[in-house]
Every structure is written in C-alpha cells, then in structure tokens.
Amino acid sequence: MPALLSIDYLLIAVCTWLAIGLAGLLAPRNMHFISKVLFPLGALVGLGVGITALCFLGDRAETAVLVIGLPTLPFHLRLDNLTAVFALLLGFASVGISVYAAGYFRSGEGTAPGALCLEYHIFLASMLMVLLADDAYAFMVAWESMALSSFLLVTTDHRHEAIRRAGYLYLLIAHIGAISILLAFGVMTSGSGDYTFAGMRTQELSPFWASVAYLLALVGFGAKAGLVPVHVWLPEAHPAAPSPVSAMMSGVMLKTAIYGLLRVSFDLVGTPLWWWGVVAMAVGLVTALFGVLYSTVQSDMKRLLAYSSIENIGLLAVGIGLALVFHSYKMEALAALAMTAVLYHCLAHAGFKSLLFLCTGSVLHATNERSLGKLGGLIHRMPWVAWLALLGVIASAGLPPLSGFVSEWLLLQAFLFSPGLPHSWLNMVVPVAAAVVALVAAMAGFAMVKFYGIIFLGQMREPNLTHAHDAGPWERAGLVWLAALTLLLGVLPSTVIGLIDAATQQMLGTGLADKVREHGWAMLAPISPDRASYQPLVFLATILAALWVGRWLVHRFYHGRVRRSDPWDCGYFFQGPRGQDTADGFSQPIRRIFEPMFRMERHFPTIRDEKPYYSVKVEDHFWYWLYLPAARLVERISGLVIRVQGGRIAVYLLYSFLTLILLLLVARP
Amino acid sequence: MSISGLLGQLFAIVLALVLAPLLTGWVNQCRAWLQSRSAPPLLQPYYMLHKLFRKDVVLAHNASSVFRTAPFVIFGCMLLACAIIPSLSTDLPFAPAADTLALVGVFGLARIFISLAAMDIGTAFGSLGGRREMLIGFLAEPALLMVIFTLAMISQSTSVATIVETLAHREVVIYPSLAFAGIAFTFVSLAENARVPVDNPATHLELTMIHEAMILEYSGRHLALIEWAASLKLYAYSCLGLALFFPWGIAAGDSILGLAGAIPLLLMKLAIGGALLALIETVNAKMRIFRAPEFLGTAFMLAVLGLLVRLLLETRV
C-alpha cells in the first residue's frame, strides 16, 4: 500500500467532517452529545487540516481524481501551495471556532442541534473542497454547497422575519456571484470543452476575452467577499447568524472568495494586463473607505464588525490590485511584496475577526443584547472576554505589535515602490492611493475604540447587565486559541512569511523568504534593514517592561497606595450611565464630517415636545441608488410577463402548440 | 551591536526622560513671557511629577484594570518612540525595531489606550474626550504618513536613521517637497500634542478640551506617568521634526566626541523649537473642534502636494 499523500489526508478530513455532521442526525436533540463530543471532534479534524497544510507548504503539487462527478468529468483535485495557505487558515481558524461552538450552542427555538451540526460540518467540508477543486465542475459543486450550508446556518433562528429576509438576500447575491463565476470559467475554457483547471491554464486567451473572464471573476468572487456594490448582504447576514457562524463566514468564507480571485487572476487566466490591477485597486479603495465609514456609525455590534470585514476585504483587493499591476510589468519582487501582504492579511483577519465575532457571541449570551446603546461596563463582569477582545481590537485597528499591523506595514511598503512603475501617470496616482489606505487604517482605530469602549468600558447602561457572566470554559478556550494566533502572527512575522512564501513563489516565481530569512526570525526586513525594518518582539518587550518594571520602580521608590472614591468629572454631581456617550453619540463627528456619504433619517426634539426623543437611522446609499431601482425594474418586467401568462390553461396549450410548430419549422432537416 | 552603541542608546533614553519635562517647562516659560505673565520656574514640571508620584492614587469606584494599565502602556510607547528617534546619534541599536511607519503605529497604540482609559469611568467628559482624540488621530495620521512617504521617496527608505543620514549628508539642493512636508508636519505635531490651535494644554474645565478631558479621572502616580508621557511625546515629535527637517549635527557614529558635539546643538535646536511653539500658541486662538478637520485636511493636502511635487518635478531632474 503506497504511503498517504497530504491530499489524501485532506480528503480524509473532508469525509470525517461529513461523517461528524451525519452523526449529529443520530441524536438530533441530544445537545450534550453534539456539543461536547461532535464539535470538539470537528475541531480536532480542523487541527489535522491545519497541520497537514503546514507540513505540506513548500512541497510539490499533488493531484487526485475522484470517481464521483459527471460521467466525462470526474472530480479533479489538486493540492498546491496556494491551496495549502488557505487550508492552513481554514484549519487553524476552525479549531478555535469549533471549540467555542462546543460551549456556545444551546437548545432552543430554531434549527435542531443535530441539523445545525450537519450544516456546520458540511460548511467546513465544502470550504475545503473549494480550495482543493481542480476543475470548474467540482469547484462549482463545492461552492454551491458552501453557499447553501451557510445560508441554512444564517437562518438558524428562522422564526424571525428579519433573519429570513437576511438569509434570502444572502442567497440571492451568492447566486448572482455564482452565475458570474460560472461564466468566467466558461470564458476561460474558450470553447474547448475542457473544464479542468489544467486545461484552462494551457488556453491562450485573447486580451479581450481574458479581460472578460477576469472581470466576471472579480464580480463573482467580489459578491462573495463583499466588494462594493455587492456588499449589501454582509451587514444583514452577519448579525442574523449565530456568532460562531458569523465568525466562520467572516474569518474563513470571505477568504475562499479571495482564494478564488487569486486562483483565477494569477494562475488560470494567463498574463494580466496592467489595468486589471487598477480596477481591483479602485474597487478595493472604495470598498475599504465605505466599509470603515459605515462601521464607525453602526450601533449594532455585529453590524459594526460586518462593515469592518468589508473594509478588510477592500484592503485585500487593494493589495491584489497592486500585486497585479507589478506583476503585469514583470516587477516580480515587488509583486511578491504586495502578495505577501495580501496572504498575511488573510491569515491575520481570519484570526482577529473570528475572535471579535466570538466575543460578541459571549456578550450576546451574557446579556441578550446586540445594541451597543444598551451595553457597557462589561469588563467588570466578563474580564476574560474583555481582555481577549482587547487583543482583537488592537489587531483590527492595525496597531503594533499584533497581526493586523504586519500586513498593513507590508502593504504600505509595497506602495512606496510604486513610483518605479514604468507608466506615465500610474506611478503618481498609486502613491496617493496609499493615503486612502492610511485614512482607512486610522479610521478603523476609531471604529474599534467605539466597539470596545462602549461594550466593555464605562458604566453599565442597563440595570440587567449586572447579571452578566463571563464565558464558559469551552468558549474561553476557543477565544484563547484565536487570541494566541493573533499574537503569534503579530510577533513572528518572519517565520510566518517563510511559511507562506511558497504560495507567493508559486504564483509569481519569486518570493520574500530568502531576504527575510537573512535577518533572523526576530526582524522583518523585506528588502534590507537600511530600507525598512520592524521588530515586533521589541515592541512587546518594551510595553511589558514598562508595565512590570515601571510598576516595580514606582512602588519601590514611592508607594502603591490606592484610595477608591466617586469619579471626579469636574465636580459634576449627577453621573448616571446616561451621561456617557451612546453609540450614536460617539460617532457623531464622523457623521458630521462625512455627511454626504450617509443616508440619514434624523429626528431632533423641539422645545414643545411633550416626550422629546432623538433618533438617527443611517442607511446605505446603494439600496436607493442600485438595489431598489433594480428591484423595481424586475417588478415592471414581471408585470409585462403577466400579460402573457393569463392563467388559463387553454392559452398555455396554445403557446406549447405554437412553439412546437415553430421548432419543427426551424429544425427541419 | 557594540557596547558603546548600547551605552549610546541608554544615554539617549535617559536624556529623553530628563529633557522631556524640561522642554515642557521651557515652552510654558516662553509662553508666559510672550503673554507678559510672570513665568513659572523652568523646573516646575519636575516638581509636579515628584508631587504627583508621592500622592495617593484616587480611583473611581468603577475603574477597571484597563484604566490602571493604560498609563504604563502609554509611557512605554512614548519611551520606545524616544528610543527609536535619533536625537544625538543615528547609531541606535533599537532603531531597526521600528521604521517611521511603525513609529506612527506606536503613537496610534498609545492613542487607543488613552482613549479607552478615558471611556473607562463612564463620565460625560471622559467619553467626549476619547471620541475627540480619536477624531484628531484619524485626521492626523494620514497626513503624517504622507509626510513620511515624501521623505521615504527622497531617501529610498522608511528607516529613520537612513532618512536622517541621507538628508544630513546631501548636497546643498533645495527640495521644494520638503518645504510642503515640513509645514504639514508642523500642523500634525500641533494637533497630536494637543496644542493650540487644536487643543489648549492650559485649559481645564472647558467644554472644548480634548486631552485634559481624557485624563480628568487620573491622579497620583498614574497622572504623573501620563503627564510625563505627554512631555515625552512632545520631545519625540520635536526630535523627529529636527531629525527629518534639520538633521545637521546628528552624529553618524557612536564616538564620544561626536556625541559631546551633538548635545549642545540639540539643546539649542530644542530651545529654538520650544520658543517657536510658544510663539505659535500665543498668536493663534484655539479653533472650534469642527474646524479641526479643515486644519488637518490642509495638512493632508500639503503633504500630498509635497509628494506630488516630489514625483512630478524632482525625479525628472
């Protein structure tokens, strides 16, 4: 018997996940069996996937052909380094999320636990299959299973009207995207009928058709990832889904779309044109700015995070665009820099965004409240969740020494090289785009301070919050795992780049690893230390030293006395929880400065109001500019179609008869 | 990394710790003179620090661990910034730890912590201050990054030491982009250090305050650390400005002679810079908070202009 290849291990993982899911149906109402046995088993499989991918990185690609599929087109599978990086992400992120889910799901209304377990593990297995697929058919089958299983997970609490609507919107946009992807694959076969990816690689597309395929792929994968203007499902579906599902969708599923985009534009479609990168960059910048602006004004904690995910996807698109531009001019070393930033950000975002979504889950369980305006002061009741969330918040704000900063730093470094582009105006416009990236990064800090400060700090805004409890041991373990990943990705950038470099090399023919390895594991210097360098461990050490040594010195030379009293607040006497900023109050400066960017409905109280109240509702312009007109158009067209569809069977029979005669006339031999 | 380099690094840190309150005292003194008040003693900030360290910490009942951790983290961030920015010599063993982009990150981290600490007690002034600080922060950061981009494109590096060495030893060529970047940097520094016209360091109990509103609840050693960190931030920004735009006199090696020569020059430059800061604060009035976006928007536009000038004009020569 031949030794098992890595791809075999991954296939075993897919089957095990499916088996675990089916096992859930054996005892669909036995919560203890499902949460304390099946979900931890799923986490163990995830760990196996992660470790397999980790061991594989840098090896030669492996392929496999399954006997299932179409008669002429069995499932082709392939494990290469790009797949491995994303499988690594999927495996390690799913460990934390599954362990957390073991403590999170409670029996209640909505989907039965057994069905939930099945959907969840099909979701995991189909995401791994998307990464492994090596022909268009297998890819689309896996892609659709992923969309359907996640749709079912989103609508877990399907008794609520709003959640059903959110799920419907998600399914609709997922299918618009899927059609677009299917068309992109169709164009890439260029009529040869060979639907394997290996066949697509050998096709020589004309620049026009290559561009069509690329743009279709951008729309299709963009719809899944949440690029503007097909982002609208994200802020609806994420709050609707249970928190582990939101974490999985935001942390992992969005990355499969990024994987698809990378696969098409750097592997399947051939040599890119320079303006492809500009398109991706422009869309990415708009998405990032839009996402961060809207995330700052949200008052629902999960919507805030959903918009923040849109922002991060935008940054990823900017990085992909930059890599495409460099790649099209054959500046592979610089393309590798941008590509490393993209891959790194994928990993970083999977860690910190899953962490933050899970933290909102714990808050939700403890308080039954999603609205920021009714939370506050939870650090006193939930210290574990609060301190772990702080790590996620710092990483999400893109600050050293955690993971989000490394990728942003690499991206900005890549931007600094863009004046070297041999194009007359591109080399001037692109550096200015870096200014937008800087603005986005800084505003992400604002959104994160709002998120953290309003939920965990301050006074409790509602009296029932005093009963909040900290996360249980399973939930805590899941959070600690993800926080540890965030920290490791933050302080060991050189090691991680050494690992993921195999994917960059596969796509671009060159990587950063050699240069990075020269300077040891503690220092990140992608070009040379004279040019730019970063040592996150020094950051961490200095801050910890200031904390411990500083404390010790102050206590040694002075004292450590503490007295408790009421807050001072300039001597103002009435200090109820209503005196603090609300979620809307906190973002008032943003609404005021960027007023044209929002569609706002506000009510201000007047002096004569008997019961004065203030309300603000911020909505997305795209609903009114794009979606409602589109919906109206569809309705009008259906109205016209109704005239033909009278509802009388005789008329329908006449139609069939006429069609038959027409076909006979046309198809006459 | 040599022993003398390490000693030089240690000396730079100690110098920052000692000089930072002195700089604050000097600015206060100059401002008092310009406003024809009788000036406080030059060493007043030290007296205050000593007094605050001796006093008890009075904590609000609902102060959390974030509130008690924040002063130390902020102090650590500022100390790290001072250790990275070359004041006397560019030969700093700590310098590779962070380039200019990471330096912006260090300031960002400190800002997040002080804003969170401000929101921790849950008073009206605290959250108001925290929100305004983050507002100023996200307006100032892109402008600062654009300034850094301009300088990085001139010197082909984002490392502070390399930028300083390139600029200090260049031929006498005037870069117009540097002028734009310099003005933008001044604007940003004023905003970041809570100075007039964006904030007023002398204010207290005012609805317009930003920095003071955030630290209202701090007392004792915590307040001392925050005040010291604020001084260190002013010192760090001054040294950064001097290093980027007036780098002459910063020693390249770690020879004792070079260092000895650099100290008086640094003191002189800081004295002039402090006096100019006092002058700016005296001739300007504090602006409304919603004028701050215009002010920092101007800084951003100037920085972008500097970048474009660099890309359009100077690379063609």
PDB file of C-alpha atoms in Angstrom, chain A residues 181-335:
ATOM      1  CA  ILE A 181     -18.083  32.750 -11.693  1.00  0.00           C
ATOM      2  CA  LEU A 182     -19.601  30.065 -13.897  1.00  0.00           C
ATOM      3  CA  LEU A 183     -19.494  32.411 -16.880  1.00  0.00           C
ATOM      4  CA  ALA A 184     -15.885  33.265 -16.058  1.00  0.00           C
ATOM      5  CA  PHE A 185     -14.986  29.577 -16.155  1.00  0.00           C
ATOM      6  CA  GLY A 186     -16.908  29.226 -19.413  1.00  0.00           C
ATOM      7  CA  VAL A 187     -14.907  32.036 -20.993  1.00  0.00           C
ATOM      8  CA  MET A 188     -11.641  30.549 -19.759  1.00  0.00           C
ATOM      9  CA  THR A 189     -12.261  27.200 -21.433  1.00  0.00           C
ATOM     10  CA  SER A 190     -12.562  29.244 -24.660  1.00  0.00           C
ATOM     11  CA  GLY A 191     -14.839  26.705 -26.259  1.00  0.00           C
ATOM     12  CA  SER A 192     -12.514  23.750 -25.885  1.00  0.00           C
ATOM     13  CA  GLY A 193     -14.956  21.944 -23.629  1.00  0.00           C
ATOM     14  CA  ASP A 194     -12.158  21.110 -21.215  1.00  0.00           C
ATOM     15  CA  TYR A 195     -13.381  22.186 -17.804  1.00  0.00           C
ATOM     16  CA  THR A 196     -10.318  21.176 -15.815  1.00  0.00           C
ATOM     17  CA  PHE A 197      -8.134  23.946 -14.450  1.00  0.00           C
ATOM     18  CA  ALA A 198      -5.151  22.273 -16.108  1.00  0.00           C
ATOM     19  CA  GLY A 199      -6.936  22.746 -19.426  1.00  0.00           C
ATOM     20  CA  MET A 200      -7.660  26.404 -18.676  1.00  0.00           C
ATOM     21  CA  ARG A 201      -4.018  27.084 -17.909  1.00  0.00           C
ATOM     22  CA  THR A 202      -2.998  25.955 -21.381  1.00  0.00           C
ATOM     23  CA  GLN A 203      -5.577  28.114 -23.192  1.00  0.00           C
ATOM     24  CA  GLU A 204      -4.194  31.210 -24.881  1.00  0.00           C
ATOM     25  CA  LEU A 205      -6.970  33.770 -24.447  1.00  0.00           C
ATOM     26  CA  SER A 206      -7.007  36.973 -26.462  1.00  0.00           C
ATOM     27  CA  PRO A 207      -6.616  40.066 -24.250  1.00  0.00           C
ATOM     28  CA  PHE A 208     -10.273  40.895 -24.735  1.00  0.00           C
ATOM     29  CA  TRP A 209     -11.567  37.514 -23.587  1.00  0.00           C
ATOM     30  CA  ALA A 210      -9.026  37.322 -20.804  1.00  0.00           C
ATOM     31  CA  SER A 211     -10.288  40.675 -19.551  1.00  0.00           C
ATOM     32  CA  VAL A 212     -13.879  39.499 -19.759  1.00  0.00           C
ATOM     33  CA  ALA A 213     -13.001  36.407 -17.721  1.00  0.00           C
ATOM     34  CA  TYR A 214     -11.120  38.470 -15.158  1.00  0.00           C
ATOM     35  CA  LEU A 215     -13.940  40.996 -14.744  1.00  0.00           C
ATOM     36  CA  LEU A 216     -16.539  38.247 -14.410  1.00  0.00           C
ATOM     37  CA  ALA A 217     -14.402  36.580 -11.766  1.00  0.00           C
ATOM     38  CA  LEU A 218     -13.981  39.898  -9.962  1.00  0.00           C
ATOM     39  CA  VAL A 219     -17.745  40.392  -9.845  1.00  0.00           C
ATOM     40  CA  GLY A 220     -18.430  36.782  -8.878  1.00  0.00           C
ATOM     41  CA  PHE A 221     -15.854  36.453  -6.151  1.00  0.00           C
ATOM     42  CA  GLY A 222     -16.466  40.072  -5.153  1.00  0.00           C
ATOM     43  CA  ALA A 223     -20.089  39.204  -4.436  1.00  0.00           C
ATOM     44  CA  LYS A 224     -18.957  36.505  -2.035  1.00  0.00           C
ATOM     45  CA  ALA A 225     -16.238  38.624  -0.493  1.00  0.00           C
ATOM     46  CA  GLY A 226     -18.344  41.741  -0.105  1.00  0.00           C
ATOM     47  CA  LEU A 227     -16.822  44.235  -2.524  1.00  0.00           C
ATOM     48  CA  VAL A 228     -18.880  47.384  -3.127  1.00  0.00           C
ATOM     49  CA  PRO A 229     -21.531  47.462  -4.601  1.00  0.00           C
ATOM     50  CA  VAL A 230     -22.374  43.784  -3.979  1.00  0.00           C
ATOM     51  CA  HIS A 231     -21.628  44.051  -0.277  1.00  0.00           C
ATOM     52  CA  VAL A 232     -25.197  44.575   0.956  1.00  0.00           C
ATOM     53  CA  TRP A 233     -25.758  41.023   2.163  1.00  0.00           C
ATOM     54  CA  LEU A 234     -22.821  41.130   4.565  1.00  0.00           C
ATOM     55  CA  PRO A 235     -24.169  43.587   7.170  1.00  0.00           C
ATOM     56  CA  GLU A 236     -27.520  41.780   7.070  1.00  0.00           C
ATOM     57  CA  ALA A 237     -26.344  38.172   7.218  1.00  0.00           C
ATOM     58  CA  HIS A 238     -23.622  38.522   9.830  1.00  0.00           C
ATOM     59  CA  PRO A 239     -25.837  39.877  12.629  1.00  0.00           C
ATOM     60  CA  ALA A 240     -28.529  37.336  11.762  1.00  0.00           C
ATOM     61  CA  ALA A 241     -26.259  34.309  12.052  1.00  0.00           C
ATOM     62  CA  PRO A 242     -25.217  32.749  15.377  1.00  0.00           C
ATOM     63  CA  SER A 243     -21.831  34.121  16.420  1.00  0.00           C
ATOM     64  CA  PRO A 244     -19.661  31.064  15.589  1.00  0.00           C
ATOM     65  CA  VAL A 245     -21.236  31.085  12.131  1.00  0.00           C
ATOM     66  CA  SER A 246     -20.569  34.809  11.712  1.00  0.00           C
ATOM     67  CA  ALA A 247     -17.002  34.148  12.780  1.00  0.00           C
ATOM     68  CA  MET A 248     -16.644  31.315  10.297  1.00  0.00           C
ATOM     69  CA  MET A 249     -18.192  33.316   7.471  1.00  0.00           C
ATOM     70  CA  SER A 250     -16.249  36.465   8.114  1.00  0.00           C
ATOM     71  CA  GLY A 251     -12.973  34.863   9.085  1.00  0.00           C
ATOM     72  CA  VAL A 252     -12.859  31.977   6.635  1.00  0.00           C
ATOM     73  CA  MET A 253     -15.574  32.020   3.978  1.00  0.00           C
ATOM     74  CA  LEU A 254     -14.738  35.510   2.720  1.00  0.00           C
ATOM     75  CA  LYS A 255     -11.170  34.263   2.285  1.00  0.00           C
ATOM     76  CA  THR A 256     -12.299  31.480  -0.045  1.00  0.00           C
ATOM     77  CA  ALA A 257     -13.519  34.240  -2.342  1.00  0.00           C
ATOM     78  CA  ILE A 258     -10.109  35.897  -2.102  1.00  0.00           C
ATOM     79  CA  TYR A 259      -8.596  32.496  -2.876  1.00  0.00           C
ATOM     80  CA  GLY A 260     -10.798  32.196  -5.963  1.00  0.00           C
ATOM     81  CA  LEU A 261      -9.789  35.631  -7.169  1.00  0.00           C
ATOM     82  CA  LEU A 262      -6.111  34.824  -6.694  1.00  0.00           C
ATOM     83  CA  ARG A 263      -6.534  31.451  -8.396  1.00  0.00           C
ATOM     84  CA  VAL A 264      -8.163  32.992 -11.458  1.00  0.00           C
ATOM     85  CA  SER A 265      -6.060  36.108 -11.839  1.00  0.00           C
ATOM     86  CA  PHE A 266      -2.627  34.675 -11.030  1.00  0.00           C
ATOM     87  CA  ASP A 267      -2.995  31.092 -12.165  1.00  0.00           C
ATOM     88  CA  LEU A 268      -5.728  30.364 -14.701  1.00  0.00           C
ATOM     89  CA  VAL A 269      -6.203  33.395 -16.874  1.00  0.00           C
ATOM     90  CA  GLY A 270      -2.644  33.922 -18.051  1.00  0.00           C
ATOM     91  CA  THR A 271      -0.639  37.128 -18.183  1.00  0.00           C
ATOM     92  CA  PRO A 272      -2.543  40.013 -16.600  1.00  0.00           C
ATOM     93  CA  LEU A 273      -2.998  43.442 -18.158  1.00  0.00           C
ATOM     94  CA  TRP A 274      -1.971  46.448 -16.114  1.00  0.00           C
ATOM     95  CA  TRP A 275      -5.427  47.971 -15.882  1.00  0.00           C
ATOM     96  CA  TRP A 276      -6.851  44.878 -14.180  1.00  0.00           C
ATOM     97  CA  GLY A 277      -4.840  45.799 -11.160  1.00  0.00           C
ATOM     98  CA  VAL A 278      -6.060  49.387 -11.333  1.00  0.00           C
ATOM     99  CA  VAL A 279      -9.668  48.196 -11.420  1.00  0.00           C
ATOM    100  CA  ALA A 280      -9.140  45.917  -8.417  1.00  0.00           C
ATOM    101  CA  MET A 281      -7.349  48.703  -6.584  1.00  0.00           C
ATOM    102  CA  ALA A 282     -10.073  51.257  -7.296  1.00  0.00           C
ATOM    103  CA  VAL A 283     -12.851  48.903  -6.239  1.00  0.00           C
ATOM    104  CA  GLY A 284     -10.823  47.943  -3.186  1.00  0.00           C
ATOM    105  CA  LEU A 285     -10.232  51.548  -2.132  1.00  0.00           C
ATOM    106  CA  VAL A 286     -13.906  52.417  -2.471  1.00  0.00           C
ATOM    107  CA  THR A 287     -14.846  49.275  -0.554  1.00  0.00           C
ATOM    108  CA  ALA A 288     -12.357  49.901   2.221  1.00  0.00           C
ATOM    109  CA  LEU A 289     -13.360  53.516   2.691  1.00  0.00           C
ATOM    110  CA  PHE A 290     -17.048  52.697   2.509  1.00  0.00           C
ATOM    111  CA  GLY A 291     -16.704  49.812   4.931  1.00  0.00           C
ATOM    112  CA  VAL A 292     -14.779  51.727   7.542  1.00  0.00           C
ATOM    113  CA  LEU A 293     -17.032  54.792   7.363  1.00  0.00           C
ATOM    114  CA  TYR A 294     -20.128  52.717   7.863  1.00  0.00           C
ATOM    115  CA  SER A 295     -18.558  50.605  10.573  1.00  0.00           C
ATOM    116  CA  THR A 296     -17.910  53.722  12.647  1.00  0.00           C
ATOM    117  CA  VAL A 297     -21.571  54.750  12.644  1.00  0.00           C
ATOM    118  CA  GLN A 298     -23.195  51.401  13.446  1.00  0.00           C
ATOM    119  CA  SER A 299     -24.943  50.849  16.734  1.00  0.00           C
ATOM    120  CA  ASP A 300     -25.321  47.064  16.446  1.00  0.00           C
ATOM    121  CA  MET A 301     -22.092  45.371  17.493  1.00  0.00           C
ATOM    122  CA  LYS A 302     -22.205  42.625  14.867  1.00  0.00           C
ATOM    123  CA  ARG A 303     -23.097  45.001  12.063  1.00  0.00           C
ATOM    124  CA  LEU A 304     -20.136  47.114  13.093  1.00  0.00           C
ATOM    125  CA  LEU A 305     -17.872  44.099  12.720  1.00  0.00           C
ATOM    126  CA  ALA A 306     -19.520  43.138   9.423  1.00  0.00           C
ATOM    127  CA  TYR A 307     -18.733  46.546   7.957  1.00  0.00           C
ATOM    128  CA  SER A 308     -15.243  46.239   9.338  1.00  0.00           C
ATOM    129  CA  SER A 309     -14.951  42.968   7.389  1.00  0.00           C
ATOM    130  CA  ILE A 310     -15.981  44.832   4.247  1.00  0.00           C
ATOM    131  CA  GLU A 311     -13.170  47.284   4.966  1.00  0.00           C
ATOM    132  CA  ASN A 312     -10.635  44.472   5.329  1.00  0.00           C
ATOM    133  CA  ILE A 313     -11.794  42.831   2.118  1.00  0.00           C
ATOM    134  CA  GLY A 314     -11.309  46.195   0.448  1.00  0.00           C
ATOM    135  CA  LEU A 315      -7.739  46.354   1.714  1.00  0.00           C
ATOM    136  CA  LEU A 316      -7.149  42.841   0.385  1.00  0.00           C
ATOM    137  CA  ALA A 317      -8.472  43.881  -3.023  1.00  0.00           C
ATOM    138  CA  VAL A 318      -6.131  46.876  -2.980  1.00  0.00           C
ATOM    139  CA  GLY A 319      -3.224  44.532  -2.275  1.00  0.00           C
ATOM    140  CA  ILE A 320      -4.270  42.152  -5.038  1.00  0.00           C
ATOM    141  CA  GLY A 321      -4.571  45.086  -7.416  1.00  0.00           C
ATOM    142  CA  LEU A 322      -1.118  46.332  -6.531  1.00  0.00           C
ATOM    143  CA  ALA A 323       0.325  42.857  -6.998  1.00  0.00           C
ATOM    144  CA  LEU A 324      -1.399  42.587 -10.393  1.00  0.00           C
ATOM    145  CA  VAL A 325      -0.008  45.929 -11.527  1.00  0.00           C
ATOM    146  CA  PHE A 326       3.541  44.984 -10.530  1.00  0.00           C
ATOM    147  CA  HIS A 327       3.087  41.508 -11.989  1.00  0.00           C
ATOM    148  CA  SER A 328       1.896  42.862 -15.331  1.00  0.00           C
ATOM    149  CA  TYR A 329       5.060  44.953 -15.594  1.00  0.00           C
ATOM    150  CA  LYS A 330       7.182  41.927 -14.665  1.00  0.00           C
ATOM    151  CA  MET A 331       8.342  43.565 -11.422  1.00  0.00           C
ATOM    152  CA  GLU A 332       8.003  40.267  -9.637  1.00  0.00           C
ATOM    153  CA  ALA A 333       9.940  41.127  -6.470  1.00  0.00           C
ATOM    154  CA  LEU A 334       7.564  43.997  -5.733  1.00  0.00           C
ATOM    155  CA  ALA A 335       4.551  41.940  -6.720  1.00  0.00           C
TER     156      ALA A 335
END
